[in-house]
Every structure is written in C-alpha cells, then in structure tokens.
Short mmCIF file of C-alpha atoms and ligand atoms in Angstrom, two decimals:
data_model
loop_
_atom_site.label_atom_id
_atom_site.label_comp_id
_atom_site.label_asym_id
_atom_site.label_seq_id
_atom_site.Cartn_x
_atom_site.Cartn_y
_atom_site.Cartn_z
CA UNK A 1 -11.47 5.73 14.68
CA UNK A 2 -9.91 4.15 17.37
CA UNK A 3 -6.21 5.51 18.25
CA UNK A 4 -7.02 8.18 16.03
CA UNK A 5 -5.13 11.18 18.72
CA UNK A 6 -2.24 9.03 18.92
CA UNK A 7 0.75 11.35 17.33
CA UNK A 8 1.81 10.51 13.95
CA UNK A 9 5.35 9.66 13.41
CA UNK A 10 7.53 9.97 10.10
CA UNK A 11 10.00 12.66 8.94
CA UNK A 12 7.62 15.29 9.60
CA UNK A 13 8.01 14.83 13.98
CA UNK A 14 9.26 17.61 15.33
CA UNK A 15 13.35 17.04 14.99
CA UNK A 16 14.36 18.10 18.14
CA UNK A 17 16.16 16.65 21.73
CA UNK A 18 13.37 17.37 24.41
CA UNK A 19 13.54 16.01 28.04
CA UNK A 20 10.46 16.55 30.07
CA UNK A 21 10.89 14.12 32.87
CA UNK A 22 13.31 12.09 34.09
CA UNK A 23 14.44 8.53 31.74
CA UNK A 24 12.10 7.01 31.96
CA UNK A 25 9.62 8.88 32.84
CA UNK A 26 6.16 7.73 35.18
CA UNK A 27 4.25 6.34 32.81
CA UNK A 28 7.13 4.60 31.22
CA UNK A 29 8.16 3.04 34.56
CA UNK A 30 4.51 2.31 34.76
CA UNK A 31 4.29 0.37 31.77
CA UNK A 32 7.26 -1.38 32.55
CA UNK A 33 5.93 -2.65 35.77
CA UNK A 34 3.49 -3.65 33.41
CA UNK A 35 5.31 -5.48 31.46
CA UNK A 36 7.18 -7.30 34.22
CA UNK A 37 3.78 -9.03 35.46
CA UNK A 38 3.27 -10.11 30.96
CA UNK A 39 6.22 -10.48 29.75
CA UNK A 40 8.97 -12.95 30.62
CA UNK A 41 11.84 -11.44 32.19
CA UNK A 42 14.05 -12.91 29.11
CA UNK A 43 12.83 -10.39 27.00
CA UNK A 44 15.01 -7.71 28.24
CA UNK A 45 14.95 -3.52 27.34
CA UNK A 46 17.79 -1.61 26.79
CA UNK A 47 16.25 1.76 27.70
CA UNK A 48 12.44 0.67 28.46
CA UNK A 49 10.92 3.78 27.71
CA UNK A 50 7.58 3.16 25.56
CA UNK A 51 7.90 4.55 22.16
CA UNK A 52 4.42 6.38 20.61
CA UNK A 53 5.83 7.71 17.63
CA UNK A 54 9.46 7.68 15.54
CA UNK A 55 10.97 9.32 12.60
CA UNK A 56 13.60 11.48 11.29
CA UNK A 57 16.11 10.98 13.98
CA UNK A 58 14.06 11.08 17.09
CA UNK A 59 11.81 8.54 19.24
CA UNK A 60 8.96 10.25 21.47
CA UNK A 61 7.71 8.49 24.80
CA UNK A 62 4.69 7.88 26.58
CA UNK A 63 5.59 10.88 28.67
CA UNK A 64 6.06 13.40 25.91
CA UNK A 65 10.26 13.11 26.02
CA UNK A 66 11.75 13.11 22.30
CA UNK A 67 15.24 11.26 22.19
CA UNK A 68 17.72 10.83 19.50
CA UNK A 69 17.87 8.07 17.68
CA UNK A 70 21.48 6.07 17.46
CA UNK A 71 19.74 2.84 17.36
CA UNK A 72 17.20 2.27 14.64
CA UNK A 73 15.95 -0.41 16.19
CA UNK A 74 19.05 -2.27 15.80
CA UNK A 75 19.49 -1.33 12.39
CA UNK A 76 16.21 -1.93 11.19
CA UNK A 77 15.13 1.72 10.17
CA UNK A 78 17.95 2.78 8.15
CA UNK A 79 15.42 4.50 6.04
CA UNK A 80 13.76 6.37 8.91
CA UNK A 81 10.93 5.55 11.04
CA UNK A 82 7.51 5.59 9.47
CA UNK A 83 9.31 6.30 6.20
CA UNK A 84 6.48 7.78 3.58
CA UNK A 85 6.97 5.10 1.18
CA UNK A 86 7.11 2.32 3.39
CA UNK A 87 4.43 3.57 5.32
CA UNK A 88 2.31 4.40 2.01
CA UNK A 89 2.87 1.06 0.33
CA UNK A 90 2.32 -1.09 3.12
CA UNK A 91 -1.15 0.71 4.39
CA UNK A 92 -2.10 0.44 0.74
CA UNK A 93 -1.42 -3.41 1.14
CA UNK A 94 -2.92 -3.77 4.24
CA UNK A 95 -6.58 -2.25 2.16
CA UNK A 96 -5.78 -4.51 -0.26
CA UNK A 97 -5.46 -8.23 1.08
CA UNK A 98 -3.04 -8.62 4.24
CA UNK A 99 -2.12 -12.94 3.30
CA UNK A 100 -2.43 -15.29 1.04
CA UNK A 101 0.29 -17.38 1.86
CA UNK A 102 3.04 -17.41 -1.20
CA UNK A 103 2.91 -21.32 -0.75
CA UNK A 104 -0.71 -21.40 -1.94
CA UNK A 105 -1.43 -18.11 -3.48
CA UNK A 106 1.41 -16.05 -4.79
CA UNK A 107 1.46 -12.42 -5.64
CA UNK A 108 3.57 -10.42 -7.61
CA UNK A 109 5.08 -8.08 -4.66
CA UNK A 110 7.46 -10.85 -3.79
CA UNK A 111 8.81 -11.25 -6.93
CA UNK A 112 9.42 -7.37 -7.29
CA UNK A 113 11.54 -7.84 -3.96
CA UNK A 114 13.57 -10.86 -4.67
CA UNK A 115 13.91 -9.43 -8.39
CA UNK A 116 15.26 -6.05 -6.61
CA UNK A 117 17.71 -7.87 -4.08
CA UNK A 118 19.05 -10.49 -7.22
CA UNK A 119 19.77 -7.20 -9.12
CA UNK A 120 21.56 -5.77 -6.48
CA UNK A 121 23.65 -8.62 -4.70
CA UNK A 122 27.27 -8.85 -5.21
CA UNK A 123 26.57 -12.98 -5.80
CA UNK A 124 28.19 -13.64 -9.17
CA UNK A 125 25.63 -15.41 -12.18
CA UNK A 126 22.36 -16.09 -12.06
CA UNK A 127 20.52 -15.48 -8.77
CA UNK A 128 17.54 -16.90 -7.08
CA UNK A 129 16.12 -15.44 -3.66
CA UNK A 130 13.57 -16.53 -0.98
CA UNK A 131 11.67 -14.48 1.53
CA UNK A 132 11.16 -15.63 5.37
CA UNK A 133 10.33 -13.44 8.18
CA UNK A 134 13.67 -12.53 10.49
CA UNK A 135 17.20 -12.48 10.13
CA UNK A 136 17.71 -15.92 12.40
CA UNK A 137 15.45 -17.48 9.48
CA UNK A 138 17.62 -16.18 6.95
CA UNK A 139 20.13 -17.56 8.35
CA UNK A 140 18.40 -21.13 9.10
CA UNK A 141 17.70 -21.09 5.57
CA UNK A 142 20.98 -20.32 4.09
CA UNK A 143 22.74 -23.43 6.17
CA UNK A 144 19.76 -25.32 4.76
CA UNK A 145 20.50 -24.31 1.24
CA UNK A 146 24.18 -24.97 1.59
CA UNK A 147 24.27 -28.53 3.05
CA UNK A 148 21.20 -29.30 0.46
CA UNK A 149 23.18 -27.92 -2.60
CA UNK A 150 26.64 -29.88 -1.37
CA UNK A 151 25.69 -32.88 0.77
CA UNK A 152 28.05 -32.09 3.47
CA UNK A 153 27.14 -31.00 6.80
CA UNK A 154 29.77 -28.72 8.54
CA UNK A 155 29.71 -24.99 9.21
CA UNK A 156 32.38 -23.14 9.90
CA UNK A 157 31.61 -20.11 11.70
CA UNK A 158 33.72 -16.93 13.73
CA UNK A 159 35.14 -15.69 17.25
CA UNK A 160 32.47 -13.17 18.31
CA UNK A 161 29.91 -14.20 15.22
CA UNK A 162 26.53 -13.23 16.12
CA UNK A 163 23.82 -15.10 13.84
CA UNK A 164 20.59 -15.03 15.90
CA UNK A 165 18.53 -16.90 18.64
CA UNK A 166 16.99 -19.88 17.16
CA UNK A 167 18.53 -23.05 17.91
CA UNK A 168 21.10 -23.44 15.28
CA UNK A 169 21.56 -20.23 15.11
CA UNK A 170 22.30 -19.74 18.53
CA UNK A 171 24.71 -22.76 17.66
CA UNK A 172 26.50 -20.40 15.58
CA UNK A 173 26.31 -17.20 17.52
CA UNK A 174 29.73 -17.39 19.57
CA UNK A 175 28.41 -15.58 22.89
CA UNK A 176 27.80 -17.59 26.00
CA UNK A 177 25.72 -15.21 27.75
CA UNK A 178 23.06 -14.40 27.39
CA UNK A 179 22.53 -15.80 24.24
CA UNK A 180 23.54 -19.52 24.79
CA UNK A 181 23.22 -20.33 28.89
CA UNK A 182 21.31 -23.31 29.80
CA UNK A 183 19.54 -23.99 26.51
CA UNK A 184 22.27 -26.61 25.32
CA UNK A 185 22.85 -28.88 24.00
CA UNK A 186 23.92 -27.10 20.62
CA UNK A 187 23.63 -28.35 17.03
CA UNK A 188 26.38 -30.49 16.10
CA UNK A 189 29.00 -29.88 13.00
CA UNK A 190 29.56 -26.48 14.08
CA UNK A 191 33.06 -25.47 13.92
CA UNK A 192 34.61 -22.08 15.56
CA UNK A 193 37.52 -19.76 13.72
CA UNK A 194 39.58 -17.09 15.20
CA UNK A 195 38.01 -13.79 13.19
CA UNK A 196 40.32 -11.44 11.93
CA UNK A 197 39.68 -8.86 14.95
CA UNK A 198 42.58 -5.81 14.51
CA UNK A 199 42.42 -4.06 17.59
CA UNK A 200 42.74 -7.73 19.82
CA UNK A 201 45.10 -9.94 17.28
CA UNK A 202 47.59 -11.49 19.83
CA UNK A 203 50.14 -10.54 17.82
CA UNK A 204 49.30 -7.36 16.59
CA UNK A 205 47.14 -5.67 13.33
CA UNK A 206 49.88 -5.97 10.80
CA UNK A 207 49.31 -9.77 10.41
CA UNK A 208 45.82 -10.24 11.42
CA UNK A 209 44.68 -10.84 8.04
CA UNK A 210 47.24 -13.07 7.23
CA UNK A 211 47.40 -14.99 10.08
CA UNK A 212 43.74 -15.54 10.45
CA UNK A 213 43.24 -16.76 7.30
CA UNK A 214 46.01 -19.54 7.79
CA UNK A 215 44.04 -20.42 11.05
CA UNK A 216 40.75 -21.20 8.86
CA UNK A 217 43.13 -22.82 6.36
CA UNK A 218 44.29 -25.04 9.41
CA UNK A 219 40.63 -25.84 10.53
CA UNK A 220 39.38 -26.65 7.17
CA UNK A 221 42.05 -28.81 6.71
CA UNK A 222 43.48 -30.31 9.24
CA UNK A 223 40.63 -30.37 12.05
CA UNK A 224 37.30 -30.74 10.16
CA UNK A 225 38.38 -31.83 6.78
CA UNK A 226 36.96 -29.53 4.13
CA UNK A 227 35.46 -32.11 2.32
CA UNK A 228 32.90 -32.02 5.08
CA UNK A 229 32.05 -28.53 5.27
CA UNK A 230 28.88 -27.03 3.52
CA UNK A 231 29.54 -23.34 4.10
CA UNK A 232 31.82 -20.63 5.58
CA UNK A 233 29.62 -18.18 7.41
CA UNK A 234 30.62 -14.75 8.34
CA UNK A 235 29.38 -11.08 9.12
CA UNK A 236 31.04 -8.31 6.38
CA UNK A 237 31.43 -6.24 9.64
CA UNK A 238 29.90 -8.51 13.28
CA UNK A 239 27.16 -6.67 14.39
CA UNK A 240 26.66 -7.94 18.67
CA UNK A 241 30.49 -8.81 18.60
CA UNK A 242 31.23 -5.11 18.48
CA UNK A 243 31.37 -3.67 14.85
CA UNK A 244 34.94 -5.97 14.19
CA UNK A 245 35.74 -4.97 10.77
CA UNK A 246 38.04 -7.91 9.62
CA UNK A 247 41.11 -6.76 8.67
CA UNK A 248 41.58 -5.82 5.26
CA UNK A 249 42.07 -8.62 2.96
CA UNK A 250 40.84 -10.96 5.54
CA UNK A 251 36.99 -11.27 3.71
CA UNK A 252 38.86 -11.91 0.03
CA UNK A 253 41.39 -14.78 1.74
CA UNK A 254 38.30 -16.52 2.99
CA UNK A 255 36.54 -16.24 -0.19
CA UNK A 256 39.90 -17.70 -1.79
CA UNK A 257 40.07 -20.21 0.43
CA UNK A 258 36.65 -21.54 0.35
CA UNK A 259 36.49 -21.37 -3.44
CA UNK A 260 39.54 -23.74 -3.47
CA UNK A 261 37.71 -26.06 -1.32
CA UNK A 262 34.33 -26.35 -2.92
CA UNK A 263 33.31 -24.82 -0.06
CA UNK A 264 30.34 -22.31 -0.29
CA UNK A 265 30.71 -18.41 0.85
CA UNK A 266 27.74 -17.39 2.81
CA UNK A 267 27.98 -14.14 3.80
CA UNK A 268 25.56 -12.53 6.82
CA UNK A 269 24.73 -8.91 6.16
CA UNK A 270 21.64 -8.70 8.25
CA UNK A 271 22.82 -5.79 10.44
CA UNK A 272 25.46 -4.47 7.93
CA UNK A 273 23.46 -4.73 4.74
CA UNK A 274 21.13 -2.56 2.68
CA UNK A 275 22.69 0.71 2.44
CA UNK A 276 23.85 1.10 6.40
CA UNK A 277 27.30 1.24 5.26
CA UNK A 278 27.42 2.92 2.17
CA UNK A 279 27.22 -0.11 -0.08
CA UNK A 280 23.90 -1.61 -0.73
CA UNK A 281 26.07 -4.66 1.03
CA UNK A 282 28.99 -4.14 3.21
CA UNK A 283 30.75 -6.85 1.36
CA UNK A 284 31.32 -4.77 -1.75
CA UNK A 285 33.62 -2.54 0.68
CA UNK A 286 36.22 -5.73 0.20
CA UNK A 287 34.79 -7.14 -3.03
CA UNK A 288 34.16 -9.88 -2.90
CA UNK A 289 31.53 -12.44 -4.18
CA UNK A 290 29.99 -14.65 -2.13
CA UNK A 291 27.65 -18.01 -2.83
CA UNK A 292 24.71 -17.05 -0.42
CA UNK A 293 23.76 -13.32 1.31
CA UNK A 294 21.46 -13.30 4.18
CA UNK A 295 19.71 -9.38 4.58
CA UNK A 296 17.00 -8.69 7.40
CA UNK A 297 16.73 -5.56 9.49
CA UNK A 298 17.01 -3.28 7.53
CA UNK A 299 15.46 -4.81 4.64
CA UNK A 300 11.60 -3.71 5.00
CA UNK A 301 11.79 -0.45 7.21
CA UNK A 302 11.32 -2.07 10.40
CA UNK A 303 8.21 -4.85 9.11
CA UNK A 304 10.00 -8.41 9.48
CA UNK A 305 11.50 -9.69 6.48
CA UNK A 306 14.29 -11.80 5.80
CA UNK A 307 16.33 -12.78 2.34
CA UNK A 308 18.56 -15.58 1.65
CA UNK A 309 20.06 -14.39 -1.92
CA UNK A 310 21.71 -16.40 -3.65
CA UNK A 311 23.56 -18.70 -6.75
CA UNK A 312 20.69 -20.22 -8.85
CA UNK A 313 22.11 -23.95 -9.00
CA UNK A 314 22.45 -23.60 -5.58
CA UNK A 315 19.22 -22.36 -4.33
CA UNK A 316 17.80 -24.54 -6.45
CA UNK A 317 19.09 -27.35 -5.27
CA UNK A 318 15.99 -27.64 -2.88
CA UNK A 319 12.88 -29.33 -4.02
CA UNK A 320 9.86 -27.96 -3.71
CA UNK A 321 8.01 -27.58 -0.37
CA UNK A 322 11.54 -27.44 1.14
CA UNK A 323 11.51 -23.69 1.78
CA UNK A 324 9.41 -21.14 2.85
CA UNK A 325 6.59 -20.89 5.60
CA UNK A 326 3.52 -19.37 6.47
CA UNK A 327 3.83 -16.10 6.46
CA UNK A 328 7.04 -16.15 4.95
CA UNK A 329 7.51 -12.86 2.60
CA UNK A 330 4.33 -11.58 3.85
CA UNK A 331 3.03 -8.90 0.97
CA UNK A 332 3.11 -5.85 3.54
CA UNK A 333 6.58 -6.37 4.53
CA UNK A 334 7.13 -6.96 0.77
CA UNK A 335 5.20 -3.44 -0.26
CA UNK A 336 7.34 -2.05 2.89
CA UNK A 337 10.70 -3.21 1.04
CA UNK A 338 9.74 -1.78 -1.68
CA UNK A 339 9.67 0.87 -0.37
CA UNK A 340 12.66 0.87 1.19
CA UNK A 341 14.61 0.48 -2.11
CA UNK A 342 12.59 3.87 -2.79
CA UNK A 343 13.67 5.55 0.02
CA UNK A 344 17.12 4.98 -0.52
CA UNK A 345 17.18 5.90 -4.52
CA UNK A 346 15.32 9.16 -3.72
CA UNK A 347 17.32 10.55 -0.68
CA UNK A 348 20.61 9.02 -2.08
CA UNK A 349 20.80 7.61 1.26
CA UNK A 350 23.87 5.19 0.43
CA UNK A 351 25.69 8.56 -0.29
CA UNK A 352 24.38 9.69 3.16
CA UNK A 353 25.57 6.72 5.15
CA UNK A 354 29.11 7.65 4.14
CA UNK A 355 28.75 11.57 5.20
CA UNK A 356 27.02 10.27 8.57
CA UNK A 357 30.26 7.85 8.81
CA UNK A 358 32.53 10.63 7.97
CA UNK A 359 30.83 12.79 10.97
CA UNK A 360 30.99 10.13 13.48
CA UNK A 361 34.42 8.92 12.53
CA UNK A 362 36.03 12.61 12.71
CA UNK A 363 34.38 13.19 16.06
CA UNK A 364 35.00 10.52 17.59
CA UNK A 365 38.73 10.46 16.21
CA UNK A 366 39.43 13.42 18.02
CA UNK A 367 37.39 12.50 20.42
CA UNK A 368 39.76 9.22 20.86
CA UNK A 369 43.10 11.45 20.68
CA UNK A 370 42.01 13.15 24.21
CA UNK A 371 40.45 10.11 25.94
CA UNK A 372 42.94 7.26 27.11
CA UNK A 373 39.58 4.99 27.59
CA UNK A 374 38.66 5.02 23.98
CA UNK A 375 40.78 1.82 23.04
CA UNK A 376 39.24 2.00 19.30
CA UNK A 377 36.98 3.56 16.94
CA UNK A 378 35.77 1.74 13.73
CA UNK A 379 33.38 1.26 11.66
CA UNK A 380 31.84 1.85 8.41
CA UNK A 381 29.06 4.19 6.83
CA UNK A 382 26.61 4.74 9.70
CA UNK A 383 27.98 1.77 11.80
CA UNK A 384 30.53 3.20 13.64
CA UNK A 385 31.44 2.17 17.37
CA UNK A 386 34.20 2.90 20.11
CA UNK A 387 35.82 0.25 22.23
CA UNK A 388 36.28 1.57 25.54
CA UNK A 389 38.85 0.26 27.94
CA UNK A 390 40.30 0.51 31.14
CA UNK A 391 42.58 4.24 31.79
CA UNK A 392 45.53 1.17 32.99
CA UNK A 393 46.59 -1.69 31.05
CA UNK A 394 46.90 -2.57 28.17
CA UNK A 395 42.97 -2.45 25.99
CA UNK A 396 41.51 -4.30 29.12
CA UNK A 397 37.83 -4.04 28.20
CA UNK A 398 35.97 -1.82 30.26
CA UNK A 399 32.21 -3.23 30.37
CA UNK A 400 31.37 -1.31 33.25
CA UNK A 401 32.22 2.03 31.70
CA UNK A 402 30.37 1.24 28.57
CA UNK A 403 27.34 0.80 30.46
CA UNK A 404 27.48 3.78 32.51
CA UNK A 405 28.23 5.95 29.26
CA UNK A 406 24.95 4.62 28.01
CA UNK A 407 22.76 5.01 30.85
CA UNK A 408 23.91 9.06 31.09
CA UNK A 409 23.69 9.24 26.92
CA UNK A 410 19.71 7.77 27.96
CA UNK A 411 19.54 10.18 30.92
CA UNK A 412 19.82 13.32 28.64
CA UNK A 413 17.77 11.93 25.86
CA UNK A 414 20.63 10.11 23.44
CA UNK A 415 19.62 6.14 22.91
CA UNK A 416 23.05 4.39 21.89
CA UNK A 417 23.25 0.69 22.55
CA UNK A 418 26.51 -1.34 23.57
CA UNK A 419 28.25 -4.15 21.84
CA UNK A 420 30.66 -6.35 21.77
CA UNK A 421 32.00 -10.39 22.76
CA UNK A 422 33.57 -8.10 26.31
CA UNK A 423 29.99 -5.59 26.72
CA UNK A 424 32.39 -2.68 26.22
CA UNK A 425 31.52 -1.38 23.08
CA UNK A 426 29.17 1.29 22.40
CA UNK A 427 27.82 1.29 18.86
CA UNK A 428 25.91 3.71 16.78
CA UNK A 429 23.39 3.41 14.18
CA UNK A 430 21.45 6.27 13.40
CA UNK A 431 18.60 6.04 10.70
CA UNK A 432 20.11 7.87 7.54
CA UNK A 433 16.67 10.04 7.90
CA UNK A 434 18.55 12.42 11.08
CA UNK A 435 19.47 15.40 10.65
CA UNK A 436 22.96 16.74 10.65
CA UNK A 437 22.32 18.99 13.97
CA UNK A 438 20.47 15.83 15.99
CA UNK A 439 23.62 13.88 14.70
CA UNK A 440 26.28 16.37 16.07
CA UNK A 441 23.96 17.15 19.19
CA UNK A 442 24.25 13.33 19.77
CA UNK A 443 27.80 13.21 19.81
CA UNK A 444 28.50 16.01 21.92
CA UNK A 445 26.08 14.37 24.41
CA UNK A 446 28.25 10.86 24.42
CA UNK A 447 31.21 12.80 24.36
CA UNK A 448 30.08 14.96 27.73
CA UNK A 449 28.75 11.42 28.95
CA UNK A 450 32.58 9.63 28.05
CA UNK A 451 34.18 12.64 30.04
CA UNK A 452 32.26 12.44 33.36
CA UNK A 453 31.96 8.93 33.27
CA UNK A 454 35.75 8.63 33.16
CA UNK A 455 36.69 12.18 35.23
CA UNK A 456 34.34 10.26 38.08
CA UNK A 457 36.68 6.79 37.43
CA UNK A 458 39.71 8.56 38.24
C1 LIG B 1 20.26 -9.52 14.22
C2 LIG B 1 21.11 -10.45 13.47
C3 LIG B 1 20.69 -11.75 13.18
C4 LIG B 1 19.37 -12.30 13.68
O1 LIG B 1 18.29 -11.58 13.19
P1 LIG B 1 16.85 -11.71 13.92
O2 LIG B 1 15.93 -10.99 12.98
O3 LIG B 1 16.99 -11.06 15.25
O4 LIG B 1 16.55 -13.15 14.01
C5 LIG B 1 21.52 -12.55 12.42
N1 LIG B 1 22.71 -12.11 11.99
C6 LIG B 1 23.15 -10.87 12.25
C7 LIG B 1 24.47 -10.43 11.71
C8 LIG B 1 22.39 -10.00 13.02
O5 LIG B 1 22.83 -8.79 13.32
#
C-alpha cells in the first residue's frame, strides 16, 4: 500500500521532546526550498518544519525531531491530532461514499452535527444550523443571514477583530498587515468599535467595560444609525488580536445594547469555541445569548468545517438555494465532528481545558512577577497568552522580543505562535490530548527562552 512505512500518528506517538538536528532540520530546509519554487510566497510558515505525524502533544518532522505542541494548528486539534474517533469515523466515511453534495443528495451525518451544535449553543429558542467548509465562510454566511433576516446592511465590528481572509471578511478583520495591504478596496457598511481591551484602555481597566460600551452606544447611534445595522460581530475572546478578553461585563452590555436596537448578536467563536476554553463556547464564560454563533477550527479535529448556528426565524429567513455550496458540510468532516463531540464527552476534555488553563496561568503568573517584560498574562481554559513589552516605558509593545522568544521556544523543540494587533504577543494553545509533563516541560522551555531573550536585551 502506498505510504504504508509512513509513522502513524495519534495518542499512541511516543510523548516525548526529542531534538535530533538543528530547527529545521535538512530535509525540512529542503522541502522548504521546495516549496518556495510551488508555492506563492503569501503563504507564509511560522516554523516550516514538515510535519509526518501528530498526536498527544507532540508534532514529529521529516528529520525525526518530535516538538511540543502549543499550537494545534491554530486551534484546530483541541481534541488531539489523529484523535481515534475522528480518525475512525472519518476513514469509515471515506469506505463508505466521500460526496454527494448535501444540495443534491443529503445524508444523515449532517444533521447529527447541526442537531449536536443546536443542542449545545448558548442561542436562546429554537435553532437552525448550516455547514460550510472554513471559519471565513462561517463568517460570510452569518453577515449573509443577518442582513437577509433584517434588511439592513451595516456591520459593526471591533479594534483588533480578526474574522478571516476572504474579502468581506478581510473587511472586517481590523489588521492592516498582512492581512489587508494592497487588496482594497474593502466592502462597504463596515463600521469599526473600540473593543473593550483591559491591559491598553486609555484610561485604565476599571472603566473599560463601561466606557466601551458607551463608545458602541455612540456609533450605533449617532454615526451609523442603528436602524441600519444588521449585526454586531465580535470574538468571546480575539484570537490574531492577541487573546483580548473583553473586560468583564463588556460581552453582556453589547448584547444589551444590540437587543434594544433590533440589532442582531453574532458572536465569532471560531478560535475560542468548542471546548478550548472550558465552555463548549467561550461566550457562556459571560452568559450571554447571542442571535448567530460562528464555530470552525476546532470543530472537526483538524478536517475543514464551519457552522453558522443560529435563531430559527432568523436562519430561516433565507430561501432556498441561498446557502450552502459544494462541498459544504462534507460527510467526512461531518463523521470527524462527530467525533470530536466524542472525544470531548469521553476524556472530559472541557474539564481539562480548565486544569491546562490553571497550569499555564500559575506559571506564567509567577513567571510575570519576576519578568518586567511580561506586560500581561490572560486568557482562558487552554488559550492563555503573555503580552510582552519593552523593560522601559510604559507597556510599549515589544514585537521584536516576541519573535525572538519564539524562534528559541522552536530552536529547542517548543512550537508557540505570536499574536496580537502590535506582533508582541505569544499565545498558547495546546491540544487538550498533552500530557501534564510535555505541558510543564513546555513552559519551562518559554520561560528559559523569556530569560535569555531579555538577559541578552539588557
Ligand atoms: C481563524 C479565524 C477565522 C477564519 O477562519 P478560517 O478557517 O481561517 O477562514 C475567523 N474568525 C476567527 C475568530 C478566527 O480565529
């Protein structure tokens, strides 16, 4: 069988830190140089070394190194890599028929998924959901949904919101670069809100919620009109902008304010969502209930899949042939969600996502006491992140060190990945699969990597 000798990932690789050459190694820089003669140089690689097999908590290269995992893909294998019943259900799938199309041939898979995330949403009533392939479709679709269901066109979106790469979604991502240069001009009735950001409120934490919330109040009102907005849009906790948990009581003030508007609630928990936090959806954290919930990465165990979940009048309000696409809720990455929603009933893994956060948190807490350049740490569950900023002034955003922290954390076999609206934030999310020594090993690694990155500074 062809690729039969290639190693077999899943929980049962070996769960261990093993550097064999340096990161990356030859063949790694090999098949980069590869890559740079295919692939256009927009597609960039945060640490390019090739991955042959993942699972647990580790990711082994093309030259036999085995790193820990603080990534999961960007969130996307909370459940592990290779996780038995994703893996199970979808090669069962993929023996039984790999497409039909749901548009011309359903099957009952989807259904199971959508019944599974309208169960489980914090949307309030009866619930409707449709399946597309990424987390920028999700989003496309939601918007869609909204201005369909209420015949107005704005959106009203955040300071350091990150919603995807698509046009529109770009639109709504607030980033310049890289996500935005040179491919204007941007989709029109987009409107921009300060976001409830602690650590950088002008004038302090203590009325960031407050505050904030009056400054949506102000652009609803006064600047766009709210009788022209569809939807308020915002990540539970951003994921790109740098893990910003709003301030507490900010999330429940927008959902006030929106439901006094007629204005619909759609809430992005593509990154944050399905279990990474401890919730099934980081909103619960500040319950509230929104209109419209967008999931993605970690939805399907790492097979693309996208959600929109949300109020049936609403969701209904599309005719048919309105929604949806061709491979749209393709019945692998449905078998895969499945079983996802396995993986996280069997291994309580919503109840692991909180001792993971607990972990990080106290490490990094103390870690934060003894290092001037650690402006912040935050987070929730296993989403945790540090702001790092310069040893003088006052939380001046040190880019540059966030980098170099994560190219020494790749040198000795740690894969973290930086954040943030500045580049100088350094987040980790580690599958809920890793064990508790790779976990601790990790963190002593960035917190060696922190201390000679910032000894060498001074
Ligand atoms: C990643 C992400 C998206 C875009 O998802 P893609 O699958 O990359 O299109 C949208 N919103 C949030 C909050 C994200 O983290």
């Amino acid at each position: 069988m062809p690729g039969a000798s290639r190693p077999v990932g899943g929980p049962d690789l070996e769960q261990v830190r093993r550097i064999v050459t340096e990161i990356p190694g030859p063949r790694s820089r090999e098949l980069l140089a590869r890559q740079r003669t295919l692939v256009p140089a927009g597609v960039g690689a945060t640490l390019p070394v090739f991955v042959e097999a993942a699972g647990g908590g580790v990711l082994v290269d093309a030259d036999g190194n085995s790193l820990i995992d603080f990534g999961s893909g960007i969130a996307v294998t909370t459940v592990g890599n290779s996780a038995p019943r994703v893996a199970e259900r979808a090669a069962a799938q993929l023996r039984r028929f790999t497409h039909t199309c749901f548009l011309v041939n359903p099957y009952e898979s989807y259904l199971d998924v959508c019944e599974k995330l309208n169960d489980l949403a914090p949307v309030p009533g009866e619930k409707r959901t449709v399946l597309v392939n990424s987390g920028a479709e999700a989003v496309e679709n939601a918007v869609k949904i909204a201005r369909a269901a209420t015949g107005r066109p704005g959106i009203v979106v955040f300071d350091h919101a990150f919603h995807g790469r698509t046009l529109l979604t770009m639109s709504l991502t607030a980033k310049n670069k890289p996500y935005k240069q040179g491919f204007g001009p941007f989709v029109p009735e987009v409107h921009r809100a300060p976001m409830a950001y602690p650590y950088r409120w002008p004038t302090g934490p203590d009325n960031c919620a407050e505050d904030a919330a009056e400054a949506l109040a102000d652009l609803l009102d006064r600047q766009v009109g709210a009788e022209n907005v569809a939807a308020v849009l915002v990540e539970p906790i951003q994921g790109e902008g740098g893990f910003v948990v709003p301030a507490p009581g900010f999330l429940p003030q927008v959902a006030a304010i929106c439901r006094a508007r007629g204005i619909l609630l759609i809430v992005d928990e593509i990154q944050a969502g399905i279990a990474r936090t401890g919730r099934m959806f980081a909103c619960e954290h500040e319950g509230i209930r929104p209109d419209l919930i967008t999931t993605a990465k970690g939805l399907a165990g790492g097979l693309p899949l996208g959600a929109v979940t949300g109020r049936a009048e609403l969701m209904d309000a599309v005719p048919a042939g309105g929604l949806g696409g061709t491979f749209s809720g393709s019945p692998v990455a449905c078998e895969a969600a499945l079983g996802v929603f396995e993986e996280i009933e069997a291994h309580g893994l919503m109840e692991r996502a909180l001792e993971i956060g607990d972990t990080m948190l106290e490490r990094l807490g103390e870690l934060s006491d003894a290092q001037p350049a650690i402006g912040e740490v935050r987070g929730r569950g296993a989403m945790v992140a540090v702001e790092l900023v310069e040893l003088f002034g006052d939380r001046i955003p040190d880019a540059n060190l966030a980098a170099r922290v994560a190219r020494r954390c790749h040198a000795e076999g740690l894969l973290v990945l930086t954040a943030g609206s500045y580049g100088n934030v350094l987040r980790f999310l580690p599958p809920l699969s890793i064990s508790d020594a790779l976990l601790e090993e990790g963190l002593t690694i960035l917190a060696e990597a922190l201390a000679k990155e910032t000894a060498s500074a001074l």
